[in-house]
Short mmCIF file of C-alpha atoms in Angstrom, two decimals:
data_model
loop_
_atom_site.label_atom_id
_atom_site.label_comp_id
_atom_site.label_asym_id
_atom_site.label_seq_id
_atom_site.Cartn_x
_atom_site.Cartn_y
_atom_site.Cartn_z
CA MET A 1 0.00 0.00 0.00
CA ARG A 2 1.34 3.46 -0.88
CA ARG A 3 1.00 6.38 1.53
CA TYR A 4 1.90 9.96 0.77
CA CYS A 5 2.85 12.90 3.01
CA VAL A 6 -0.03 14.73 1.39
CA LEU A 7 -2.88 12.61 0.13
CA PRO A 8 -3.06 12.70 -3.67
CA VAL A 9 -5.79 13.93 -5.96
CA VAL A 10 -7.05 11.24 -8.35
CA ILE A 11 -8.79 12.36 -11.56
CA ILE A 12 -10.77 9.87 -13.65
CA ASP A 13 -12.20 11.17 -16.92
CA ASP A 14 -12.09 9.64 -20.39
CA CYS A 15 -11.33 13.09 -21.87
CA ALA A 16 -7.58 13.65 -21.74
CA LEU A 17 -8.06 17.42 -22.08
CA THR A 18 -10.32 17.51 -19.01
CA THR A 19 -7.86 15.45 -16.96
CA ALA A 20 -5.00 17.74 -18.02
CA ILE A 21 -6.92 20.90 -17.06
CA LEU A 22 -8.05 19.51 -13.71
CA LYS A 23 -4.54 18.21 -13.01
CA SER A 24 -3.07 21.65 -13.66
CA ILE A 25 -5.50 23.22 -11.17
CA ALA A 26 -5.21 20.50 -8.51
CA GLY A 27 -1.42 20.44 -8.68
CA ALA A 28 -0.83 24.12 -9.39
CA ARG A 29 1.28 24.80 -6.30
CA GLY A 30 3.21 21.54 -6.52
CA GLU A 31 2.28 20.55 -2.97
CA ARG A 32 0.22 17.52 -3.79
CA PRO A 33 0.62 14.57 -6.16
CA VAL A 34 -2.07 14.37 -8.83
CA PHE A 35 -2.80 11.14 -10.69
CA PRO A 36 -4.94 11.45 -13.84
CA PHE A 37 -6.58 8.42 -15.45
CA THR A 38 -8.52 8.22 -18.71
CA GLU A 39 -9.63 4.62 -18.10
CA VAL A 40 -11.56 3.17 -15.17
CA GLY A 41 -9.65 -0.13 -14.83
CA PRO A 42 -6.22 1.35 -14.08
CA ALA A 43 -7.82 3.97 -11.82
CA LEU A 44 -9.57 1.33 -9.72
CA GLU A 45 -6.37 -0.70 -9.47
CA PHE A 46 -4.53 2.40 -8.27
CA LEU A 47 -7.27 3.21 -5.72
CA ARG A 48 -7.10 -0.31 -4.30
CA GLY A 49 -3.52 0.39 -3.23
CA THR A 50 -3.52 4.12 -2.53
CA ARG A 51 -5.49 6.30 -0.16
CA ALA A 52 -6.64 9.46 -1.98
CA GLY A 53 -7.27 12.94 -0.62
CA VAL A 54 -10.02 13.49 -3.15
CA ILE A 55 -11.27 11.64 -6.22
CA CYS A 56 -12.67 13.62 -9.16
CA LEU A 57 -14.54 11.50 -11.67
CA ASP A 58 -16.70 11.92 -14.74
CA TYR A 59 -20.26 10.65 -14.91
CA THR A 60 -20.14 9.59 -18.57
CA MET A 61 -17.31 7.21 -19.44
CA PRO A 62 -17.25 4.35 -21.95
CA ASP A 63 -16.38 1.47 -19.61
CA MET A 64 -18.35 2.43 -16.46
CA ASP A 65 -20.60 5.33 -15.53
CA GLY A 66 -19.69 7.56 -12.60
CA ILE A 67 -22.51 6.30 -10.37
CA THR A 68 -21.34 2.70 -10.70
CA LEU A 69 -17.71 3.77 -10.27
CA THR A 70 -18.56 5.69 -7.08
CA ARG A 71 -20.27 2.63 -5.65
CA GLU A 72 -17.30 0.45 -6.64
CA ILE A 73 -14.85 2.84 -4.95
CA ARG A 74 -16.98 2.95 -1.81
CA ARG A 75 -17.28 -0.87 -1.59
CA HIS A 76 -14.00 -2.25 -2.85
CA THR A 77 -11.16 0.16 -2.15
CA GLN A 78 -9.56 1.74 0.89
CA ASN A 79 -11.20 4.98 -0.24
CA ALA A 80 -14.64 4.22 1.16
CA ALA A 81 -14.63 7.57 2.97
CA ALA A 82 -12.60 9.63 0.48
CA PRO A 83 -14.35 12.72 -0.88
CA ILE A 84 -15.61 12.19 -4.42
CA ILE A 85 -16.39 15.07 -6.79
CA MET A 86 -18.54 13.94 -9.70
CA LEU A 87 -18.39 15.93 -12.93
CA THR A 88 -20.85 15.80 -15.80
CA GLY A 89 -21.77 17.61 -18.97
CA THR A 90 -25.13 15.83 -18.97
CA GLU A 91 -28.13 18.10 -18.46
CA ASP A 92 -30.31 15.51 -16.70
CA PRO A 93 -31.03 17.00 -13.24
CA SER A 94 -31.65 13.56 -11.70
CA ILE A 95 -27.98 12.62 -12.12
CA LYS A 96 -26.97 14.88 -9.23
CA ALA A 97 -29.40 13.12 -6.88
CA PHE A 98 -28.19 9.69 -8.04
CA ALA A 99 -24.55 10.75 -7.63
CA LEU A 100 -25.05 12.00 -4.09
CA GLU A 101 -27.09 8.92 -3.20
CA ALA A 102 -24.27 6.68 -4.52
CA GLY A 103 -21.78 8.43 -2.25
CA ALA A 104 -20.46 11.45 -4.13
CA THR A 105 -19.47 14.32 -1.85
CA ALA A 106 -19.94 17.09 -4.41
CA PHE A 107 -21.25 17.53 -7.93
CA LEU A 108 -20.06 19.92 -10.65
CA ARG A 109 -21.39 20.52 -14.14
CA LYS A 110 -19.08 20.67 -17.15
CA PRO A 111 -17.60 22.78 -18.42
CA VAL A 112 -16.15 23.11 -14.95
CA LYS A 113 -15.71 26.68 -13.78
CA LEU A 114 -12.10 26.54 -12.68
CA PRO A 115 -12.38 29.02 -9.76
CA ILE A 116 -15.27 26.96 -8.36
CA PHE A 117 -13.28 23.72 -8.75
CA LYS A 118 -10.25 25.29 -7.07
CA GLU A 119 -12.35 26.62 -4.18
CA LEU A 120 -14.06 23.24 -3.73
CA LEU A 121 -10.69 21.46 -3.60
CA GLY A 122 -9.50 23.99 -1.04
CA ARG A 123 -12.46 23.19 1.19
CA ILE A 124 -12.35 19.41 0.76
CA LEU A 125 -8.63 18.62 0.91
CA PRO A 126 -7.84 19.89 4.43
CA VAL A 127 -10.75 17.83 5.76
CA ALA A 128 -9.62 14.78 3.77
CA ALA A 129 -6.09 14.87 5.17
CA GLY A 130 -6.96 13.17 8.46
CA PRO A 131 -4.45 11.64 10.88
CA GLU A 132 -2.63 9.43 8.35
CA ALA A 133 -1.78 12.29 5.99
CA GLY A 134 1.53 12.91 7.72
CA LEU A 135 2.79 9.42 6.94
CA TYR A 136 5.01 8.56 4.06
CA ALA A 137 5.75 4.92 3.63
CA GLU A 138 5.40 2.21 1.10
CA ALA A 139 4.46 -1.18 2.47
CA GLN A 140 7.11 -3.77 1.83
CA ALA A 141 6.36 -7.42 1.24
CA GLY A 142 7.77 -9.65 3.97
#
């Protein structure tokens, strides 16, 4: 299991441009590792071994929708309590209710207004740090 001095931001969105923009905002000051993923499988594998400070994920992705992914993260990774920000360009108002019911912490519509995203991260990340945030170790086999 990997642990970081500062819990990382994980971004999961099938649009590489969106992940690049969000990564530049989340990691702007260089204080926090940011891990972008454009595919769900590698992201889930990463989350099974790494505690995240916040997870930003898209609702509409080809291999798994954001609601299902949120439930999967909550049930099968060590990030059951990690804040999740769900993003969507979909206009259906019921998606927000479904996202929050599935366990999302916050919900933003695309295109994401970058000052709002930055402010939301600023509010969520200090709370997400928790007592283990000061640790830096990588578990060794044996």
